[in-house]
Amino acid sequence: MLIADARTSYAEIGAKVSLSAPAVKRRVDRLRSSGVIKGFTTVIEPAAVGWTTEAFVELFCTGRTTPAQITVATRRHPEVVGAYTVSGQADALVHLRAADIGHLEQALERLRAEPFVTSTRSMVVLSRLVEVPTPVPAPN
Amino acid sequence: MLIADARTSYAEIGAKVSLSAPAVKRRVDRLRSSGVIKGFTTVIEPAAVGWTTEAFVELFCTGRTTPAQITVATRRHPEVVGAYTVSGQADALVHLRAADIGHLEQALERLRAEPFVTSTRSMVVLSRLVEVPTPVPAPN
DNA sequence: CGTGAAAAGCGGACTTT
DNA sequence: AAAGTCCGCTTTTCACG
């Protein structure tokens, strides 16, 4: 219920699971401190705040590039909203969000300038078909 | 502030921006109805709920495959947490989350069985380096 | 947009199971 | 160890100016 709406009251959750509001709060607190719940966020429509362009970029890196290096490098670029080391030909996959194509090009140029990047392969997103904010665990 | 913590009180936000709590609520309500704010969610650690494997899969499709077709097909698979039509060799990029490699293999098999899929190219995620839940608009 | 007031929700302390 | 109850305090949400 908190995935569907992070502002759901403890009493309302309690009504669904037959628990008192304080009991629900204690459980949520426990989920937070045990790291299951990482936090509560707001889902924004990127286009509504001027971010209309999105791309996935495969990174090909020099022989001894560590994941840590890629992490610190990609974090420097505000356009990076996701980065993963992957199996396959590429070493990493980077998810970029930019204001427009010009901005994307510029961000990509900066990314390619990183010393360990040997080449890249870009996929510009034409349309977002599906995007689940949080993976919902299968209900029992 | 609601991106950083969706449960921040209106009074606290108001203190930061010099506005009364009701004024903040009215603005948030307006952002919701205008579609800027799509909702409030909880960020879960997938591994904590048993989803330890992740992959990005490029989809190569038959000549006349529509985005709508890909949308309905991918939505049928609960492992799909993201899907995008893209420029480049591939027609679409699909983000999958599964319990383990076996589950991922099975999900991939099901995806490949879709009639319009001619071939796929998978990148299994080795480690998640960066993941921003919501793209934070640059502060002025 | 601010104010003030009513209703709802939160988060302790304490008791019970 | 975890749930329930009680209760003061905060937050939400409304009507009004």
Short mmCIF file of C-alpha atoms (C1' of nucleotides) in Angstrom, two decimals:
data_model
loop_
_atom_site.label_atom_id
_atom_site.label_comp_id
_atom_site.label_asym_id
_atom_site.label_seq_id
_atom_site.Cartn_x
_atom_site.Cartn_y
_atom_site.Cartn_z
CA MET A 1 0.00 0.00 0.00
CA LEU A 2 2.91 2.35 0.68
CA ILE A 3 4.30 1.55 -2.78
CA ALA A 4 0.96 2.54 -4.32
CA ASP A 5 0.80 5.67 -2.16
CA ALA A 6 3.59 6.59 0.23
CA ARG A 7 1.27 8.89 2.15
CA THR A 8 -1.27 6.22 3.12
CA SER A 9 -2.04 6.52 6.84
CA TYR A 10 -1.03 3.76 9.24
CA ALA A 11 -4.65 3.43 10.36
CA GLU A 12 -5.79 2.74 6.80
CA ILE A 13 -3.09 0.11 6.31
CA GLY A 14 -4.01 -1.38 9.67
CA ALA A 15 -7.64 -1.68 8.61
CA LYS A 16 -6.56 -3.75 5.59
CA VAL A 17 -4.26 -6.09 7.50
CA SER A 18 -6.18 -6.19 10.80
CA LEU A 19 -3.61 -4.40 12.91
CA SER A 20 -3.68 -1.27 15.02
CA ALA A 21 -2.09 1.89 13.65
CA PRO A 22 0.83 1.84 16.12
CA ALA A 23 1.57 -1.78 15.22
CA VAL A 24 1.73 -0.83 11.54
CA LYS A 25 4.03 2.07 12.31
CA ARG A 26 6.38 -0.19 14.26
CA ARG A 27 6.51 -2.60 11.33
CA VAL A 28 7.21 0.17 8.85
CA ASP A 29 9.94 1.51 11.15
CA ARG A 30 11.43 -1.96 11.25
CA LEU A 31 11.31 -2.25 7.46
CA ARG A 32 13.10 1.09 7.23
CA SER A 33 15.87 0.24 9.68
CA SER A 34 16.37 -3.21 8.17
CA GLY A 35 16.83 -1.62 4.74
CA VAL A 36 13.84 -3.16 2.99
CA ILE A 37 12.25 0.27 2.67
CA LYS A 38 14.90 2.69 1.43
CA GLY A 39 12.69 5.77 1.62
CA PHE A 40 9.62 7.56 0.31
CA THR A 41 9.69 9.54 -2.94
CA THR A 42 7.54 11.50 -5.29
CA VAL A 43 7.09 10.31 -8.85
CA ILE A 44 7.53 13.22 -11.24
CA GLU A 45 6.67 13.37 -14.92
CA PRO A 46 10.09 14.36 -16.37
CA ALA A 47 8.56 16.09 -19.39
CA ALA A 48 6.56 18.32 -17.06
CA VAL A 49 9.76 19.75 -15.63
CA GLY A 50 11.45 20.14 -18.99
CA TRP A 51 13.31 16.83 -19.36
CA THR A 52 11.99 15.50 -22.64
CA THR A 53 14.89 13.40 -23.90
CA GLU A 54 16.15 10.09 -22.63
CA ALA A 55 18.78 7.60 -23.76
CA PHE A 56 20.50 4.38 -22.81
CA VAL A 57 24.21 4.30 -23.57
CA GLU A 58 26.42 1.25 -23.62
CA LEU A 59 29.91 2.01 -22.38
CA PHE A 60 32.97 0.17 -23.69
CA CYS A 61 35.94 0.71 -21.38
CA THR A 62 39.68 0.19 -21.30
CA GLY A 63 41.06 -3.11 -20.00
CA ARG A 64 41.33 -2.43 -16.29
CA THR A 65 38.38 -0.19 -15.49
CA THR A 66 36.78 -0.82 -12.11
CA PRO A 67 33.09 -0.47 -11.31
CA ALA A 68 34.11 2.10 -8.68
CA GLN A 69 35.72 4.25 -11.36
CA ILE A 70 32.58 4.13 -13.47
CA THR A 71 30.48 4.98 -10.42
CA VAL A 72 32.39 8.11 -9.47
CA ALA A 73 32.65 9.23 -13.08
CA THR A 74 28.96 8.80 -13.90
CA ARG A 75 27.87 10.42 -10.64
CA ARG A 76 29.64 13.59 -11.76
CA HIS A 77 27.17 13.93 -14.62
CA PRO A 78 23.76 15.15 -13.42
CA GLU A 79 22.13 13.66 -16.53
CA VAL A 80 22.92 10.13 -15.37
CA VAL A 81 19.86 8.66 -13.68
CA GLY A 82 21.07 5.07 -13.78
CA ALA A 83 24.30 3.14 -14.28
CA TYR A 84 24.96 -0.59 -14.25
CA THR A 85 27.85 -2.89 -15.01
CA VAL A 86 26.62 -5.57 -17.37
CA SER A 87 27.56 -8.84 -18.97
CA GLY A 88 27.94 -8.90 -22.75
CA GLN A 89 30.05 -6.88 -25.14
CA ALA A 90 29.58 -3.62 -23.26
CA ASP A 91 31.05 -3.01 -19.83
CA ALA A 92 28.35 -0.71 -18.52
CA LEU A 93 24.92 0.63 -19.37
CA VAL A 94 24.12 4.22 -18.53
CA HIS A 95 20.64 5.74 -18.42
CA LEU A 96 20.60 9.46 -19.29
CA ARG A 97 17.89 12.08 -19.03
CA ALA A 98 18.32 15.48 -20.68
CA ALA A 99 16.29 18.54 -21.53
CA ASP A 100 16.51 18.02 -25.29
CA ILE A 101 18.60 16.42 -28.02
CA GLY A 102 21.18 19.20 -27.81
CA HIS A 103 21.57 18.71 -24.11
CA LEU A 104 21.78 14.96 -24.57
CA GLU A 105 24.48 15.33 -27.20
CA GLN A 106 26.45 17.54 -24.85
CA ALA A 107 26.08 15.13 -21.93
CA LEU A 108 27.13 12.24 -24.13
CA GLU A 109 30.17 14.19 -25.29
CA ARG A 110 31.18 14.80 -21.67
CA LEU A 111 30.66 11.13 -20.85
CA ARG A 112 32.77 10.03 -23.82
CA ALA A 113 35.54 12.33 -22.64
CA GLU A 114 36.03 10.17 -19.52
CA PRO A 115 39.55 8.68 -19.85
CA PHE A 116 38.48 5.05 -19.47
CA VAL A 117 35.76 5.19 -22.14
CA THR A 118 36.93 3.71 -25.43
CA SER A 119 33.62 3.87 -27.26
CA THR A 120 29.87 4.10 -26.75
CA ARG A 121 26.70 2.86 -28.39
CA SER A 122 23.58 4.93 -27.84
CA MET A 123 19.91 4.12 -27.90
CA VAL A 124 17.75 7.23 -27.79
CA VAL A 125 14.38 6.56 -26.22
CA LEU A 126 11.55 7.21 -28.67
CA SER A 127 8.76 6.46 -26.23
CA ARG A 128 8.43 5.17 -22.71
CA LEU A 129 6.05 2.20 -22.89
CA VAL A 130 6.30 0.84 -19.37
CA GLU A 131 7.95 2.18 -16.26
CA VAL A 132 7.25 0.73 -12.83
CA PRO A 133 8.62 3.04 -10.13
CA THR A 134 9.26 0.20 -7.69
CA PRO A 135 9.12 -3.50 -8.44
CA VAL A 136 6.06 -4.72 -6.62
CA PRO A 137 6.68 -8.07 -4.93
CA ALA A 138 4.19 -10.69 -6.02
CA PRO A 139 1.25 -10.90 -3.61
CA ASN A 140 0.79 -14.23 -1.82
CA MET B 1 11.66 18.10 -0.65
CA LEU B 2 8.87 15.67 -1.49
CA ILE B 3 11.23 13.87 -3.86
CA ALA B 4 13.75 13.46 -1.03
CA ASP B 5 10.99 12.36 1.36
CA ALA B 6 7.39 11.98 0.23
CA ARG B 7 6.19 12.15 3.84
CA THR B 8 7.61 15.59 4.60
CA SER B 9 4.92 17.69 6.27
CA TYR B 10 3.46 20.71 4.51
CA ALA B 11 4.44 22.87 7.47
CA GLU B 12 8.09 21.87 7.12
CA ILE B 13 8.07 22.61 3.40
CA GLY B 14 6.34 25.89 4.15
CA ALA B 15 9.07 26.88 6.59
CA LYS B 16 11.68 26.40 3.84
CA VAL B 17 9.82 28.38 1.20
CA SER B 18 8.12 30.93 3.48
CA LEU B 19 4.58 29.78 2.94
CA SER B 20 1.84 28.55 5.24
CA ALA B 21 1.04 24.84 5.38
CA PRO B 22 -2.34 25.21 3.61
CA ALA B 23 -0.66 27.19 0.81
CA VAL B 24 1.85 24.38 0.32
CA LYS B 25 -0.92 21.79 0.25
CA ARG B 26 -2.81 23.76 -2.40
CA ARG B 27 0.33 23.91 -4.55
CA VAL B 28 1.00 20.20 -4.16
CA ASP B 29 -2.64 19.44 -5.02
CA ARG B 30 -2.25 21.60 -8.11
CA LEU B 31 0.96 19.77 -9.11
CA ARG B 32 -0.90 16.48 -8.74
CA SER B 33 -3.91 17.45 -10.83
CA SER B 34 -1.74 19.05 -13.50
CA GLY B 35 0.26 15.83 -13.81
CA VAL B 36 3.65 17.14 -12.70
CA ILE B 37 3.47 14.94 -9.61
CA LYS B 38 2.35 11.48 -10.68
CA GLY B 39 2.17 10.08 -7.16
CA PHE B 40 4.04 9.13 -4.00
CA THR B 41 5.89 5.82 -3.74
CA THR B 42 8.09 3.81 -1.47
CA VAL B 43 11.60 2.92 -2.60
CA ILE B 44 12.24 -0.76 -1.91
CA GLU B 45 15.52 -2.62 -2.01
CA PRO B 46 14.65 -5.34 -4.55
CA ALA B 47 17.17 -7.78 -3.08
CA ALA B 48 15.48 -7.46 0.31
CA VAL B 49 12.28 -8.87 -1.13
CA GLY B 50 14.00 -11.64 -3.06
CA TRP B 51 14.56 -10.02 -6.45
CA THR B 52 18.30 -10.34 -6.92
CA THR B 53 18.65 -10.50 -10.69
CA GLU B 54 18.20 -7.77 -13.24
CA ALA B 55 18.73 -7.47 -16.98
CA PHE B 56 18.29 -5.14 -19.92
CA VAL B 57 17.12 -6.85 -23.10
CA GLU B 58 17.19 -5.39 -26.58
CA LEU B 59 14.23 -6.53 -28.65
CA PHE B 60 14.45 -6.99 -32.41
CA CYS B 61 10.99 -7.18 -33.93
CA THR B 62 9.28 -8.08 -37.20
CA GLY B 63 8.75 -5.39 -39.84
CA ARG B 64 5.43 -3.93 -38.79
CA THR B 65 5.44 -4.09 -35.02
CA THR B 66 3.74 -1.16 -33.29
CA PRO B 67 4.77 0.35 -29.96
CA ALA B 68 1.25 -0.46 -28.72
CA GLN B 69 1.82 -4.14 -29.43
CA ILE B 70 5.07 -4.10 -27.48
CA THR B 71 3.36 -2.27 -24.63
CA VAL B 72 0.55 -4.78 -24.17
CA ALA B 73 2.91 -7.72 -24.61
CA THR B 74 5.49 -6.54 -22.09
CA ARG B 75 2.84 -5.53 -19.56
CA ARG B 76 1.74 -9.16 -19.46
CA HIS B 77 5.09 -10.13 -17.98
CA PRO B 78 5.37 -9.15 -14.31
CA GLU B 79 9.18 -9.19 -14.57
CA VAL B 80 9.13 -6.17 -16.91
CA VAL B 81 9.81 -3.03 -14.89
CA GLY B 82 10.59 -0.83 -17.88
CA ALA B 83 10.12 -0.83 -21.64
CA TYR B 84 11.10 1.74 -24.23
CA THR B 85 11.12 2.00 -28.00
CA VAL B 86 14.57 3.12 -29.07
CA SER B 87 16.58 4.34 -32.02
CA GLY B 88 19.44 2.16 -33.23
CA GLN B 89 19.57 -1.46 -34.36
CA ALA B 90 17.13 -2.67 -31.72
CA ASP B 91 13.45 -1.75 -31.75
CA ALA B 92 12.91 -1.77 -28.01
CA LEU B 93 14.76 -2.02 -24.74
CA VAL B 94 13.19 -3.95 -21.88
CA HIS B 95 14.25 -3.78 -18.25
CA LEU B 96 13.62 -7.03 -16.36
CA ARG B 97 13.80 -7.89 -12.67
CA ALA B 98 13.68 -11.50 -11.51
CA ALA B 99 14.24 -13.55 -8.39
CA ASP B 100 17.33 -15.32 -9.73
CA ILE B 101 19.04 -16.39 -12.94
CA GLY B 102 16.62 -19.27 -13.39
CA HIS B 103 13.65 -16.99 -13.10
CA LEU B 104 15.27 -14.50 -15.47
CA GLU B 105 15.91 -17.22 -18.03
CA GLN B 106 12.29 -18.29 -17.81
CA ALA B 107 11.02 -14.71 -18.17
CA LEU B 108 13.29 -14.16 -21.15
CA GLU B 109 12.04 -17.34 -22.75
CA ARG B 110 8.46 -16.15 -22.36
CA LEU B 111 9.37 -12.76 -23.81
CA ARG B 112 11.11 -14.35 -26.79
CA ALA B 113 7.98 -16.42 -27.43
CA GLU B 114 6.03 -13.25 -28.30
CA PRO B 115 5.13 -13.58 -32.00
CA PHE B 116 6.65 -10.27 -33.09
CA VAL B 117 10.05 -10.87 -31.47
CA THR B 118 12.62 -12.02 -33.99
CA SER B 119 15.63 -11.97 -31.70
CA THR B 120 16.97 -10.51 -28.46
CA ARG B 121 20.27 -9.35 -27.02
CA SER B 122 20.61 -9.47 -23.25
CA MET B 123 22.74 -7.60 -20.79
CA VAL B 124 22.58 -9.08 -17.31
CA VAL B 125 23.20 -6.47 -14.62
CA LEU B 126 26.30 -7.31 -12.59
CA SER B 127 25.98 -4.39 -10.20
CA ARG B 128 23.79 -1.36 -9.82
CA LEU B 129 26.17 1.62 -9.65
CA VAL B 130 23.75 4.53 -9.77
CA GLU B 131 19.98 4.66 -9.61
CA VAL B 132 18.12 7.90 -9.07
CA PRO B 133 14.47 7.17 -8.25
CA THR B 134 13.25 10.42 -9.77
CA PRO B 135 15.27 12.83 -11.87
CA VAL B 136 15.74 15.85 -9.66
CA PRO B 137 15.32 19.08 -11.61
CA ALA B 138 18.39 21.28 -11.37
CA PRO B 139 18.07 23.85 -8.57
CA ASN B 140 18.07 27.51 -9.66
"C1'" DC C 1 -2.35 33.54 0.45
"C1'" DG C 2 -3.04 33.59 5.56
"C1'" DT C 3 -5.75 32.50 9.77
"C1'" DG C 4 -8.00 29.70 12.95
"C1'" DA C 5 -10.53 25.66 14.19
"C1'" DA C 6 -12.10 20.84 13.69
"C1'" DA C 7 -10.81 16.29 12.40
"C1'" DA C 8 -7.38 13.06 11.51
"C1'" DG C 9 -3.07 11.09 12.14
"C1'" DC C 10 1.32 10.39 14.61
"C1'" DG C 11 4.23 8.65 18.17
"C1'" DG C 12 5.22 8.17 22.67
"C1'" DA C 13 4.42 5.33 27.40
"C1'" DC C 14 2.37 1.61 29.42
"C1'" DT C 15 -0.18 -2.89 29.61
"C1'" DT C 16 -1.38 -7.30 27.73
"C1'" DT C 17 -0.75 -11.49 25.18
"C1'" DA D 1 8.85 -9.95 21.03
"C1'" DA D 2 5.03 -8.02 19.23
"C1'" DA D 3 0.21 -6.24 19.62
"C1'" DG D 4 -3.21 -3.36 21.93
"C1'" DT D 5 -4.82 0.95 24.43
"C1'" DC D 6 -4.56 5.50 25.92
"C1'" DC D 7 -3.31 10.27 25.35
"C1'" DG D 8 -0.91 14.54 24.23
"C1'" DC D 9 0.90 16.71 20.24
"C1'" DT D 10 1.33 17.51 15.31
"C1'" DT D 11 -0.54 17.54 10.84
"C1'" DT D 12 -4.07 17.88 7.65
"C1'" DT D 13 -7.84 20.11 5.72
"C1'" DC D 14 -11.57 23.01 5.65
"C1'" DA D 15 -14.30 27.62 5.54
"C1'" DC D 16 -13.62 32.37 5.72
"C1'" DG D 17 -11.45 36.93 4.96
#
